[in-house]
Amino acid sequence: RQAVKVLRSVSARYGLAIELKEALIGGCAYEAEGHPLPPETLALAREADAILFGAEGGFQYETLPRGLRPGDALLTLRRELDLFANYRPVVAWSELADTTIFKPEIVEGVDFVILRELTSDLYFGEPRGIERTADGTRRGINTMSYTEAEIRRIAHAGFRAARSRRGKLCSVDKANVLETMELWREIVNEVGTDYPDVELSHLYIDAAAMALLRTPKAFDVIVTANLFGDILSDEASMLVGSIGMLPSASLNADNKGLFEPVHGCAPDIAGKDIANPLAAVLSVAMMLRLSLGREDAASAIESAVRKVIAEGHGTRDIAKPGKEPIGTEEMGDKIVQALAA
Ligand code: IPM
Ligand code: MG
């Protein structure tokens, strides 16, 4: 709701002719229509130029059969729209340095992007399931799988992203153990020959998880597989102070995108007016920049966020030591006020 509020406000100020249509997904869609991804929602998502996704879900849905859980709707949307390139920028705001668990010299100046492959890997590989074995016990199975084409297109996206930034690409895999990841490394190296100006390095996922905290400033663009990117991005949020600060963009080959916070839903704090809306608000900025071509409106939102946190306002997760946190709604209002100022 706060992100939509900010979008409406910025649209009015910048005269953006955005036609905003809303559709249900996840828990609320299941309640209303018995399915977390109703056909109308999928149709609208296909039709739209960009999708702003509000985190969905709740504890009460976690035991539903697979396919009916809120998270499954999001995964279907990613897959159906072929949103394979998930950009997760990690920028340490100096205004929040004292709310992180790190020494300032570690996090000050952190600025990298995790480019997570989003439509393949263990998330979608077949076979999958829980089966009965001959001895009557059960076995769980998931399949890590990447085709050459899937690796090639995300690698190209990674090199292009690095080229538009500081020219450094780190590919994260587990090629020492997994054949899928051996192929990953081979293809990334091959694609790299088209980008001699980009400095390519490789790390195994375990070493990357460590390096991300030890020397986070060494990273520019990290390109990695779906599951590894999921894990690394939650880890990286600690460098910024809170996962409530991380936006993301998931793009298809035509730059059509779905924009959502990195965090997913948080049922334990839902409805209490304490959640941090800034990841959602910053996702609106990414949407304006990447899918709608409005850099001016995008940077206005980011400046408004910076101004509000520089003034010392924060929801509980990013509140300054000794300062009273503000609520979700109030944070949304403050961003709108800062936009108007
Ligand atoms: C994310 C989330 C999702 C994922 C969940 C909500 C299915 O954790 O976007 O990182 O695992 O991809
Ligand atoms: Mg995640």
mmCIF file of C-alpha atoms and ligand atoms in Angstrom:
data_model
loop_
_atom_site.group_PDB
_atom_site.id
_atom_site.type_symbol
_atom_site.label_atom_id
_atom_site.label_comp_id
_atom_site.label_asym_id
_atom_site.label_seq_id
_atom_site.Cartn_x
_atom_site.Cartn_y
_atom_site.Cartn_z
ATOM 1 C CA ARG A 1 0.000 0.000 0.000
ATOM 2 C CA GLN A 2 2.845 2.398 0.792
ATOM 3 C CA ALA A 3 4.535 1.667 -2.535
ATOM 4 C CA VAL A 4 1.304 2.323 -4.427
ATOM 5 C CA LYS A 5 0.824 5.526 -2.449
ATOM 6 C CA VAL A 6 4.295 6.682 -3.474
ATOM 7 C CA LEU A 7 3.684 5.635 -7.080
ATOM 8 C CA ARG A 8 0.458 7.647 -7.243
ATOM 9 C CA SER A 9 2.151 10.658 -5.768
ATOM 10 C CA VAL A 10 5.136 10.536 -8.109
ATOM 11 C CA SER A 11 2.846 9.930 -11.109
ATOM 12 C CA ALA A 12 0.874 13.063 -10.307
ATOM 13 C CA ARG A 13 4.010 15.180 -9.836
ATOM 14 C CA TYR A 14 5.768 13.966 -12.960
ATOM 15 C CA GLY A 15 2.676 13.665 -15.136
ATOM 16 C CA LEU A 16 3.238 9.963 -15.728
ATOM 17 C CA ALA A 17 0.328 8.471 -17.602
ATOM 18 C CA ILE A 18 0.402 5.260 -15.631
ATOM 19 C CA GLU A 19 -2.703 3.154 -15.758
ATOM 20 C CA LEU A 20 -2.635 1.225 -12.507
ATOM 21 C CA LYS A 21 -4.693 -1.952 -12.295
ATOM 22 C CA GLU A 22 -4.756 -4.187 -9.239
ATOM 23 C CA ALA A 23 -5.205 -7.945 -9.049
ATOM 24 C CA LEU A 24 -5.144 -10.497 -6.264
ATOM 25 C CA ILE A 25 -2.311 -12.967 -5.783
ATOM 26 C CA GLY A 26 -1.199 -15.253 -2.976
ATOM 27 C CA GLY A 27 -3.115 -15.679 0.275
ATOM 28 C CA CYS A 28 -5.833 -13.107 -0.491
ATOM 29 C CA ALA A 29 -6.431 -14.667 -3.919
ATOM 30 C CA TYR A 30 -6.678 -18.095 -2.340
ATOM 31 C CA GLU A 31 -9.274 -16.759 0.124
ATOM 32 C CA ALA A 32 -11.279 -15.003 -2.586
ATOM 33 C CA GLU A 33 -10.995 -17.482 -5.441
ATOM 34 C CA GLY A 34 -9.549 -20.722 -4.100
ATOM 35 C CA HIS A 35 -6.308 -20.286 -6.038
ATOM 36 C CA PRO A 36 -3.233 -18.135 -5.306
ATOM 37 C CA LEU A 37 -2.820 -17.208 -8.980
ATOM 38 C CA PRO A 38 -6.263 -16.676 -10.518
ATOM 39 C CA PRO A 39 -6.366 -16.657 -14.341
ATOM 40 C CA GLU A 40 -7.427 -12.973 -14.387
ATOM 41 C CA THR A 41 -4.301 -12.079 -12.429
ATOM 42 C CA LEU A 42 -2.016 -13.992 -14.770
ATOM 43 C CA ALA A 43 -3.739 -12.432 -17.798
ATOM 44 C CA LEU A 44 -3.359 -8.929 -16.384
ATOM 45 C CA ALA A 45 0.302 -9.601 -15.566
ATOM 46 C CA ARG A 46 0.898 -10.727 -19.149
ATOM 47 C CA GLU A 47 -0.790 -7.635 -20.522
ATOM 48 C CA ALA A 48 0.950 -5.104 -18.270
ATOM 49 C CA ASP A 49 4.138 -3.228 -19.150
ATOM 50 C CA ALA A 50 5.374 -3.736 -15.601
ATOM 51 C CA ILE A 51 4.252 -5.537 -12.481
ATOM 52 C CA LEU A 52 4.563 -4.183 -8.964
ATOM 53 C CA PHE A 53 4.362 -7.141 -6.674
ATOM 54 C CA GLY A 54 3.200 -6.853 -3.069
ATOM 55 C CA ALA A 55 4.600 -9.507 -0.735
ATOM 56 C CA GLU A 56 1.960 -12.129 -0.060
ATOM 57 C CA GLY A 57 1.498 -15.139 2.160
ATOM 58 C CA GLY A 58 0.853 -16.173 5.742
ATOM 59 C CA PHE A 59 1.450 -19.037 8.162
ATOM 60 C CA GLN A 60 -2.071 -20.375 7.563
ATOM 61 C CA TYR A 61 -1.255 -21.177 3.931
ATOM 62 C CA GLU A 62 2.032 -22.975 4.471
ATOM 63 C CA THR A 63 0.470 -26.403 4.884
ATOM 64 C CA LEU A 64 -1.750 -26.179 1.792
ATOM 65 C CA PRO A 65 -0.924 -28.617 -1.003
ATOM 66 C CA ARG A 66 1.876 -27.445 -3.284
ATOM 67 C CA GLY A 67 0.517 -25.362 -6.100
ATOM 68 C CA LEU A 68 -1.937 -23.661 -3.745
ATOM 69 C CA ARG A 69 0.621 -21.956 -1.529
ATOM 70 C CA PRO A 70 1.148 -18.219 -2.016
ATOM 71 C CA GLY A 71 4.846 -18.625 -2.881
ATOM 72 C CA ASP A 72 3.893 -20.972 -5.721
ATOM 73 C CA ALA A 73 1.932 -18.158 -7.361
ATOM 74 C CA LEU A 74 5.006 -15.960 -7.408
ATOM 75 C CA LEU A 75 7.152 -18.762 -8.801
ATOM 76 C CA THR A 76 4.581 -19.454 -11.529
ATOM 77 C CA LEU A 77 4.501 -15.786 -12.454
ATOM 78 C CA ARG A 78 8.300 -15.649 -12.695
ATOM 79 C CA ARG A 79 8.360 -18.743 -14.835
ATOM 80 C CA GLU A 80 5.338 -17.980 -17.041
ATOM 81 C CA LEU A 81 6.623 -14.514 -17.883
ATOM 82 C CA ASP A 82 10.183 -15.801 -18.287
ATOM 83 C CA LEU A 83 11.553 -13.248 -15.837
ATOM 84 C CA PHE A 84 14.955 -14.877 -15.737
ATOM 85 C CA ALA A 85 17.154 -11.931 -14.754
ATOM 86 C CA ASN A 86 16.653 -10.856 -11.159
ATOM 87 C CA TYR A 87 18.643 -7.743 -10.208
ATOM 88 C CA ARG A 88 19.112 -7.257 -6.489
ATOM 89 C CA PRO A 89 21.134 -4.100 -5.829
ATOM 90 C CA VAL A 90 22.850 -3.937 -2.455
ATOM 91 C CA VAL A 91 23.794 -0.368 -1.584
ATOM 92 C CA ALA A 92 24.918 0.521 1.913
ATOM 93 C CA TRP A 93 23.289 3.841 2.797
ATOM 94 C CA SER A 94 25.760 5.812 4.894
ATOM 95 C CA GLU A 95 22.754 7.111 6.846
ATOM 96 C CA LEU A 96 22.138 3.553 8.085
ATOM 97 C CA ALA A 97 25.736 2.548 8.843
ATOM 98 C CA ASP A 98 25.138 2.573 12.600
ATOM 99 C CA THR A 99 22.126 0.277 12.304
ATOM 100 C CA THR A 100 24.164 -2.573 10.777
ATOM 101 C CA ILE A 101 26.008 -5.233 12.752
ATOM 102 C CA PHE A 102 29.294 -4.349 10.985
ATOM 103 C CA LYS A 103 32.176 -2.010 11.633
ATOM 104 C CA PRO A 104 31.643 1.123 9.511
ATOM 105 C CA GLU A 105 34.848 0.560 7.529
ATOM 106 C CA ILE A 106 33.512 -2.787 6.278
ATOM 107 C CA VAL A 107 30.178 -1.515 4.968
ATOM 108 C CA GLU A 108 30.764 2.111 4.005
ATOM 109 C CA GLY A 109 30.750 2.329 0.221
ATOM 110 C CA VAL A 110 29.296 -1.136 -0.381
ATOM 111 C CA ASP A 111 27.603 -1.027 -3.785
ATOM 112 C CA PHE A 112 27.043 -4.213 -5.759
ATOM 113 C CA VAL A 113 24.318 -6.063 -7.603
ATOM 114 C CA ILE A 114 23.398 -9.686 -7.169
ATOM 115 C CA LEU A 115 22.107 -10.938 -10.499
ATOM 116 C CA ARG A 116 20.149 -14.052 -9.629
ATOM 117 C CA GLU A 117 18.932 -16.451 -12.323
ATOM 118 C CA LEU A 118 15.239 -16.783 -11.547
ATOM 119 C CA THR A 119 13.506 -19.334 -13.749
ATOM 120 C CA SER A 120 15.496 -22.542 -13.475
ATOM 121 C CA ASP A 121 17.734 -24.524 -11.071
ATOM 122 C CA LEU A 122 16.472 -26.517 -8.100
ATOM 123 C CA TYR A 123 13.403 -24.294 -7.957
ATOM 124 C CA PHE A 124 11.955 -25.773 -11.144
ATOM 125 C CA GLY A 125 14.035 -28.863 -11.980
ATOM 126 C CA GLU A 126 12.308 -32.204 -12.564
ATOM 127 C CA PRO A 127 11.955 -34.789 -11.146
ATOM 128 C CA ARG A 128 10.892 -33.439 -7.801
ATOM 129 C CA GLY A 129 8.737 -34.682 -4.972
ATOM 130 C CA ILE A 130 8.579 -36.921 -1.948
ATOM 131 C CA GLU A 131 8.339 -40.596 -2.786
ATOM 132 C CA ARG A 132 8.008 -43.886 -0.941
ATOM 133 C CA THR A 133 11.011 -46.140 -1.230
ATOM 134 C CA ALA A 134 11.097 -49.959 -1.261
ATOM 135 C CA ASP A 135 11.788 -50.096 2.467
ATOM 136 C CA GLY A 136 8.628 -48.093 3.166
ATOM 137 C CA THR A 137 10.418 -44.895 4.200
ATOM 138 C CA ARG A 138 10.288 -41.681 2.175
ATOM 139 C CA ARG A 139 12.780 -39.864 0.022
ATOM 140 C CA GLY A 140 12.691 -36.203 -1.011
ATOM 141 C CA ILE A 141 13.996 -35.281 -4.460
ATOM 142 C CA ASN A 142 14.780 -32.039 -6.229
ATOM 143 C CA THR A 143 16.816 -31.609 -9.349
ATOM 144 C CA MET A 144 19.450 -29.015 -10.003
ATOM 145 C CA SER A 145 19.380 -28.376 -13.720
ATOM 146 C CA TYR A 146 20.558 -25.694 -16.135
ATOM 147 C CA THR A 147 20.572 -25.800 -19.911
ATOM 148 C CA GLU A 148 23.363 -24.108 -21.813
ATOM 149 C CA ALA A 149 20.897 -21.574 -23.167
ATOM 150 C CA GLU A 150 19.694 -20.675 -19.676
ATOM 151 C CA ILE A 151 23.258 -20.152 -18.469
ATOM 152 C CA ARG A 152 24.230 -18.215 -21.566
ATOM 153 C CA ARG A 153 21.453 -15.645 -21.313
ATOM 154 C CA ILE A 154 22.022 -14.893 -17.625
ATOM 155 C CA ALA A 155 25.775 -14.712 -18.235
ATOM 156 C CA HIS A 156 25.218 -12.138 -20.991
ATOM 157 C CA ALA A 157 23.004 -10.141 -18.636
ATOM 158 C CA GLY A 158 25.759 -10.302 -16.018
ATOM 159 C CA PHE A 159 28.460 -9.070 -18.383
ATOM 160 C CA ARG A 160 26.230 -6.271 -19.661
ATOM 161 C CA ALA A 161 25.450 -5.211 -16.086
ATOM 162 C CA ALA A 162 29.151 -5.206 -15.199
ATOM 163 C CA ARG A 163 29.960 -3.193 -18.308
ATOM 164 C CA SER A 164 27.460 -0.517 -17.279
ATOM 165 C CA ARG A 165 28.996 -0.340 -13.775
ATOM 166 C CA ARG A 166 32.608 -0.814 -12.615
ATOM 167 C CA GLY A 167 33.423 -3.587 -15.073
ATOM 168 C CA LYS A 168 33.777 -6.476 -12.625
ATOM 169 C CA LEU A 169 31.768 -9.681 -12.748
ATOM 170 C CA CYS A 170 32.032 -12.463 -10.174
ATOM 171 C CA SER A 171 30.273 -15.695 -11.083
ATOM 172 C CA VAL A 172 29.289 -17.818 -8.100
ATOM 173 C CA ASP A 173 28.872 -21.575 -8.499
ATOM 174 C CA LYS A 174 29.733 -24.926 -6.942
ATOM 175 C CA ALA A 175 31.682 -26.299 -9.880
ATOM 176 C CA ASN A 176 33.986 -28.314 -7.612
ATOM 177 C CA VAL A 177 31.140 -30.676 -6.700
ATOM 178 C CA LEU A 178 28.162 -30.297 -9.058
ATOM 179 C CA GLU A 179 28.168 -31.073 -12.788
ATOM 180 C CA THR A 180 25.410 -28.515 -13.383
ATOM 181 C CA MET A 181 27.721 -25.898 -11.963
ATOM 182 C CA GLU A 182 30.684 -27.187 -13.933
ATOM 183 C CA LEU A 183 28.660 -26.452 -17.058
ATOM 184 C CA TRP A 184 27.716 -23.076 -15.562
ATOM 185 C CA ARG A 185 31.372 -22.101 -15.196
ATOM 186 C CA GLU A 186 32.289 -23.349 -18.650
ATOM 187 C CA ILE A 187 29.531 -21.331 -20.335
ATOM 188 C CA VAL A 188 30.225 -18.196 -18.290
ATOM 189 C CA ASN A 189 33.873 -18.370 -19.373
ATOM 190 C CA GLU A 190 32.833 -18.873 -22.973
ATOM 191 C CA VAL A 191 30.429 -15.912 -22.933
ATOM 192 C CA GLY A 192 33.202 -13.899 -21.265
ATOM 193 C CA THR A 193 35.287 -13.986 -24.444
ATOM 194 C CA ASP A 194 32.712 -11.544 -25.927
ATOM 195 C CA TYR A 195 33.422 -9.080 -23.098
ATOM 196 C CA PRO A 196 37.205 -8.683 -22.883
ATOM 197 C CA ASP A 197 36.709 -5.324 -21.121
ATOM 198 C CA VAL A 198 34.942 -7.000 -18.161
ATOM 199 C CA GLU A 199 37.090 -8.495 -15.414
ATOM 200 C CA LEU A 200 35.650 -11.947 -14.730
ATOM 201 C CA SER A 201 36.253 -13.933 -11.552
ATOM 202 C CA HIS A 202 34.709 -17.084 -10.084
ATOM 203 C CA LEU A 203 33.950 -18.092 -6.521
ATOM 204 C CA TYR A 204 32.412 -21.203 -5.037
ATOM 205 C CA ILE A 205 29.230 -20.442 -3.157
ATOM 206 C CA ASP A 206 30.723 -21.253 0.257
ATOM 207 C CA ALA A 207 33.686 -18.944 -0.278
ATOM 208 C CA ALA A 208 31.375 -16.287 -1.753
ATOM 209 C CA ALA A 209 29.194 -16.375 1.366
ATOM 210 C CA MET A 210 32.293 -15.623 3.420
ATOM 211 C CA ALA A 211 33.784 -13.003 1.088
ATOM 212 C CA LEU A 212 30.479 -11.151 0.983
ATOM 213 C CA LEU A 213 30.895 -10.313 4.669
ATOM 214 C CA ARG A 214 34.669 -10.084 4.816
ATOM 215 C CA THR A 215 35.314 -7.835 1.790
ATOM 216 C CA PRO A 216 31.915 -6.715 0.475
ATOM 217 C CA LYS A 217 33.379 -3.664 -1.270
ATOM 218 C CA ALA A 218 35.332 -5.940 -3.619
ATOM 219 C CA PHE A 219 32.100 -6.878 -5.439
ATOM 220 C CA ASP A 220 30.533 -5.096 -8.385
ATOM 221 C CA VAL A 221 28.203 -7.606 -10.098
ATOM 222 C CA ILE A 222 27.667 -11.135 -8.802
ATOM 223 C CA VAL A 223 25.965 -13.511 -11.215
ATOM 224 C CA THR A 224 24.656 -16.731 -9.755
ATOM 225 C CA ALA A 225 22.091 -19.505 -9.867
ATOM 226 C CA ASN A 226 18.573 -19.279 -8.497
ATOM 227 C CA LEU A 227 19.060 -20.935 -5.100
ATOM 228 C CA PHE A 228 22.485 -19.449 -4.411
ATOM 229 C CA GLY A 229 21.167 -15.985 -5.297
ATOM 230 C CA ASP A 230 18.232 -16.441 -2.954
ATOM 231 C CA ILE A 231 20.577 -17.213 -0.074
ATOM 232 C CA LEU A 232 23.266 -14.631 -0.848
ATOM 233 C CA SER A 233 20.749 -11.810 -1.145
ATOM 234 C CA ASP A 234 19.321 -12.352 2.336
ATOM 235 C CA GLU A 235 22.867 -12.496 3.645
ATOM 236 C CA ALA A 236 23.776 -9.297 1.793
ATOM 237 C CA SER A 237 20.849 -7.435 3.350
ATOM 238 C CA MET A 238 22.748 -7.391 6.635
ATOM 239 C CA LEU A 239 25.379 -5.160 5.031
ATOM 240 C CA VAL A 240 22.679 -2.557 4.474
ATOM 241 C CA GLY A 241 21.072 -2.966 7.882
ATOM 242 C CA SER A 242 17.784 -4.656 7.061
ATOM 243 C CA ILE A 243 16.236 -6.836 4.412
ATOM 244 C CA GLY A 244 13.445 -4.280 4.501
ATOM 245 C CA MET A 245 15.713 -2.025 2.420
ATOM 246 C CA LEU A 246 16.353 -4.278 -0.595
ATOM 247 C CA PRO A 247 14.331 -3.839 -3.805
ATOM 248 C CA SER A 248 14.551 -6.043 -6.858
ATOM 249 C CA ALA A 249 13.750 -6.163 -10.554
ATOM 250 C CA SER A 250 13.063 -9.384 -12.441
ATOM 251 C CA LEU A 251 13.284 -8.831 -16.175
ATOM 252 C CA ASN A 252 12.548 -10.918 -19.235
ATOM 253 C CA ALA A 253 14.428 -10.675 -22.529
ATOM 254 C CA ASP A 254 12.359 -7.606 -23.542
ATOM 255 C CA ASN A 255 12.962 -5.781 -20.261
ATOM 256 C CA LYS A 256 9.428 -6.308 -19.116
ATOM 257 C CA GLY A 257 9.684 -6.630 -15.389
ATOM 258 C CA LEU A 258 8.237 -7.624 -12.095
ATOM 259 C CA PHE A 259 9.348 -5.437 -9.220
ATOM 260 C CA GLU A 260 9.286 -6.627 -5.648
ATOM 261 C CA PRO A 261 11.156 -6.455 -2.382
ATOM 262 C CA VAL A 262 13.810 -9.134 -1.911
ATOM 263 C CA HIS A 263 12.194 -10.186 1.352
ATOM 264 C CA GLY A 264 8.976 -12.010 0.487
ATOM 265 C CA CYS A 265 6.237 -11.972 3.118
ATOM 266 C CA ALA A 266 6.705 -11.622 6.861
ATOM 267 C CA PRO A 267 3.586 -13.071 8.479
ATOM 268 C CA ASP A 268 4.972 -12.598 11.997
ATOM 269 C CA ILE A 269 4.853 -8.815 11.624
ATOM 270 C CA ALA A 270 1.982 -8.454 9.127
ATOM 271 C CA GLY A 271 -0.846 -6.072 9.986
ATOM 272 C CA LYS A 272 0.987 -4.461 12.926
ATOM 273 C CA ASP A 273 2.114 -1.307 11.116
ATOM 274 C CA ILE A 274 5.769 -2.101 11.853
ATOM 275 C CA ALA A 275 7.023 -3.546 8.550
ATOM 276 C CA ASN A 276 9.544 -1.495 6.588
ATOM 277 C CA PRO A 277 7.906 -0.393 3.307
ATOM 278 C CA LEU A 278 11.115 0.988 1.798
ATOM 279 C CA ALA A 279 12.104 -2.133 -0.166
ATOM 280 C CA ALA A 280 8.689 -1.928 -1.840
ATOM 281 C CA VAL A 281 9.003 1.830 -2.373
ATOM 282 C CA LEU A 282 12.492 1.410 -3.842
ATOM 283 C CA SER A 283 11.098 -1.315 -6.111
ATOM 284 C CA VAL A 284 8.784 1.343 -7.556
ATOM 285 C CA ALA A 285 11.887 3.395 -8.354
ATOM 286 C CA MET A 286 13.449 0.413 -10.125
ATOM 287 C CA MET A 287 10.225 -0.081 -12.082
ATOM 288 C CA LEU A 288 10.148 3.540 -13.227
ATOM 289 C CA ARG A 289 13.791 3.361 -14.264
ATOM 290 C CA LEU A 290 13.985 -0.038 -15.930
ATOM 291 C CA SER A 291 10.569 -0.781 -17.387
ATOM 292 C CA LEU A 292 9.009 2.657 -17.814
ATOM 293 C CA GLY A 293 12.077 4.681 -18.743
ATOM 294 C CA ARG A 294 11.550 7.455 -16.188
ATOM 295 C CA GLU A 295 14.909 8.025 -14.564
ATOM 296 C CA ASP A 296 13.751 11.410 -13.254
ATOM 297 C CA ALA A 297 10.858 9.983 -11.260
ATOM 298 C CA ALA A 298 12.955 7.009 -10.133
ATOM 299 C CA SER A 299 15.714 9.147 -8.708
ATOM 300 C CA ALA A 300 13.175 11.461 -7.091
ATOM 301 C CA ILE A 301 11.884 8.492 -5.089
ATOM 302 C CA GLU A 302 15.380 7.422 -4.106
ATOM 303 C CA SER A 303 16.251 10.956 -3.011
ATOM 304 C CA ALA A 304 13.071 11.126 -0.961
ATOM 305 C CA VAL A 305 13.986 7.874 0.783
ATOM 306 C CA ARG A 306 17.483 9.149 1.461
ATOM 307 C CA LYS A 307 16.151 12.391 2.862
ATOM 308 C CA VAL A 308 13.732 10.665 5.224
ATOM 309 C CA ILE A 309 16.332 8.271 6.597
ATOM 310 C CA ALA A 310 18.909 11.073 6.814
ATOM 311 C CA GLU A 311 16.435 12.919 9.040
ATOM 312 C CA GLY A 312 16.723 9.921 11.357
ATOM 313 C CA HIS A 313 13.339 8.312 10.692
ATOM 314 C CA GLY A 314 13.188 4.559 10.580
ATOM 315 C CA THR A 315 10.828 1.672 11.071
ATOM 316 C CA ARG A 316 11.750 -0.708 13.874
ATOM 317 C CA ASP A 317 14.286 -2.668 11.804
ATOM 318 C CA ILE A 318 16.329 0.420 10.883
ATOM 319 C CA ALA A 319 15.587 2.734 13.816
ATOM 320 C CA LYS A 320 18.608 4.605 15.115
ATOM 321 C CA PRO A 321 19.768 3.517 18.554
ATOM 322 C CA GLY A 322 17.713 5.439 21.108
ATOM 323 C CA LYS A 323 15.263 6.811 18.547
ATOM 324 C CA GLU A 324 11.555 5.955 18.551
ATOM 325 C CA PRO A 325 10.684 3.886 15.437
ATOM 326 C CA ILE A 326 7.930 5.093 13.125
ATOM 327 C CA GLY A 327 5.208 2.890 11.616
ATOM 328 C CA THR A 328 4.779 1.540 8.099
ATOM 329 C CA GLU A 329 2.039 4.016 7.187
ATOM 330 C CA GLU A 330 3.925 6.973 8.622
ATOM 331 C CA MET A 331 7.043 6.008 6.672
ATOM 332 C CA GLY A 332 4.956 5.957 3.483
ATOM 333 C CA ASP A 333 3.551 9.403 4.329
ATOM 334 C CA LYS A 334 7.009 10.798 5.017
ATOM 335 C CA ILE A 335 8.269 9.634 1.620
ATOM 336 C CA VAL A 336 5.271 11.279 -0.059
ATOM 337 C CA GLN A 337 5.937 14.507 1.871
ATOM 338 C CA ALA A 338 9.619 14.418 0.942
ATOM 339 C CA LEU A 339 8.627 14.019 -2.720
ATOM 340 C CA ALA A 340 6.455 17.094 -2.487
ATOM 341 C CA ALA A 341 9.134 19.184 -0.772
HETATM 342 C C1 IPM B 1 12.774 -14.389 -2.737
HETATM 343 C C2 IPM B 1 11.870 -15.194 -1.872
HETATM 344 C C3 IPM B 1 11.143 -16.230 -2.724
HETATM 345 C C4 IPM B 1 12.180 -17.163 -3.337
HETATM 346 C C5 IPM B 1 10.043 -17.020 -1.983
HETATM 347 C C6 IPM B 1 9.000 -16.082 -1.387
HETATM 348 C C7 IPM B 1 9.392 -18.040 -2.858
HETATM 349 O O1 IPM B 1 12.591 -15.780 -0.830
HETATM 350 O O2 IPM B 1 12.276 -13.772 -3.701
HETATM 351 O O3 IPM B 1 13.982 -14.339 -2.459
HETATM 352 O O4 IPM B 1 12.597 -18.141 -2.725
HETATM 353 O O5 IPM B 1 12.578 -16.878 -4.463
HETATM 354 MG MG MG B 2 14.588 -15.145 -0.703
#
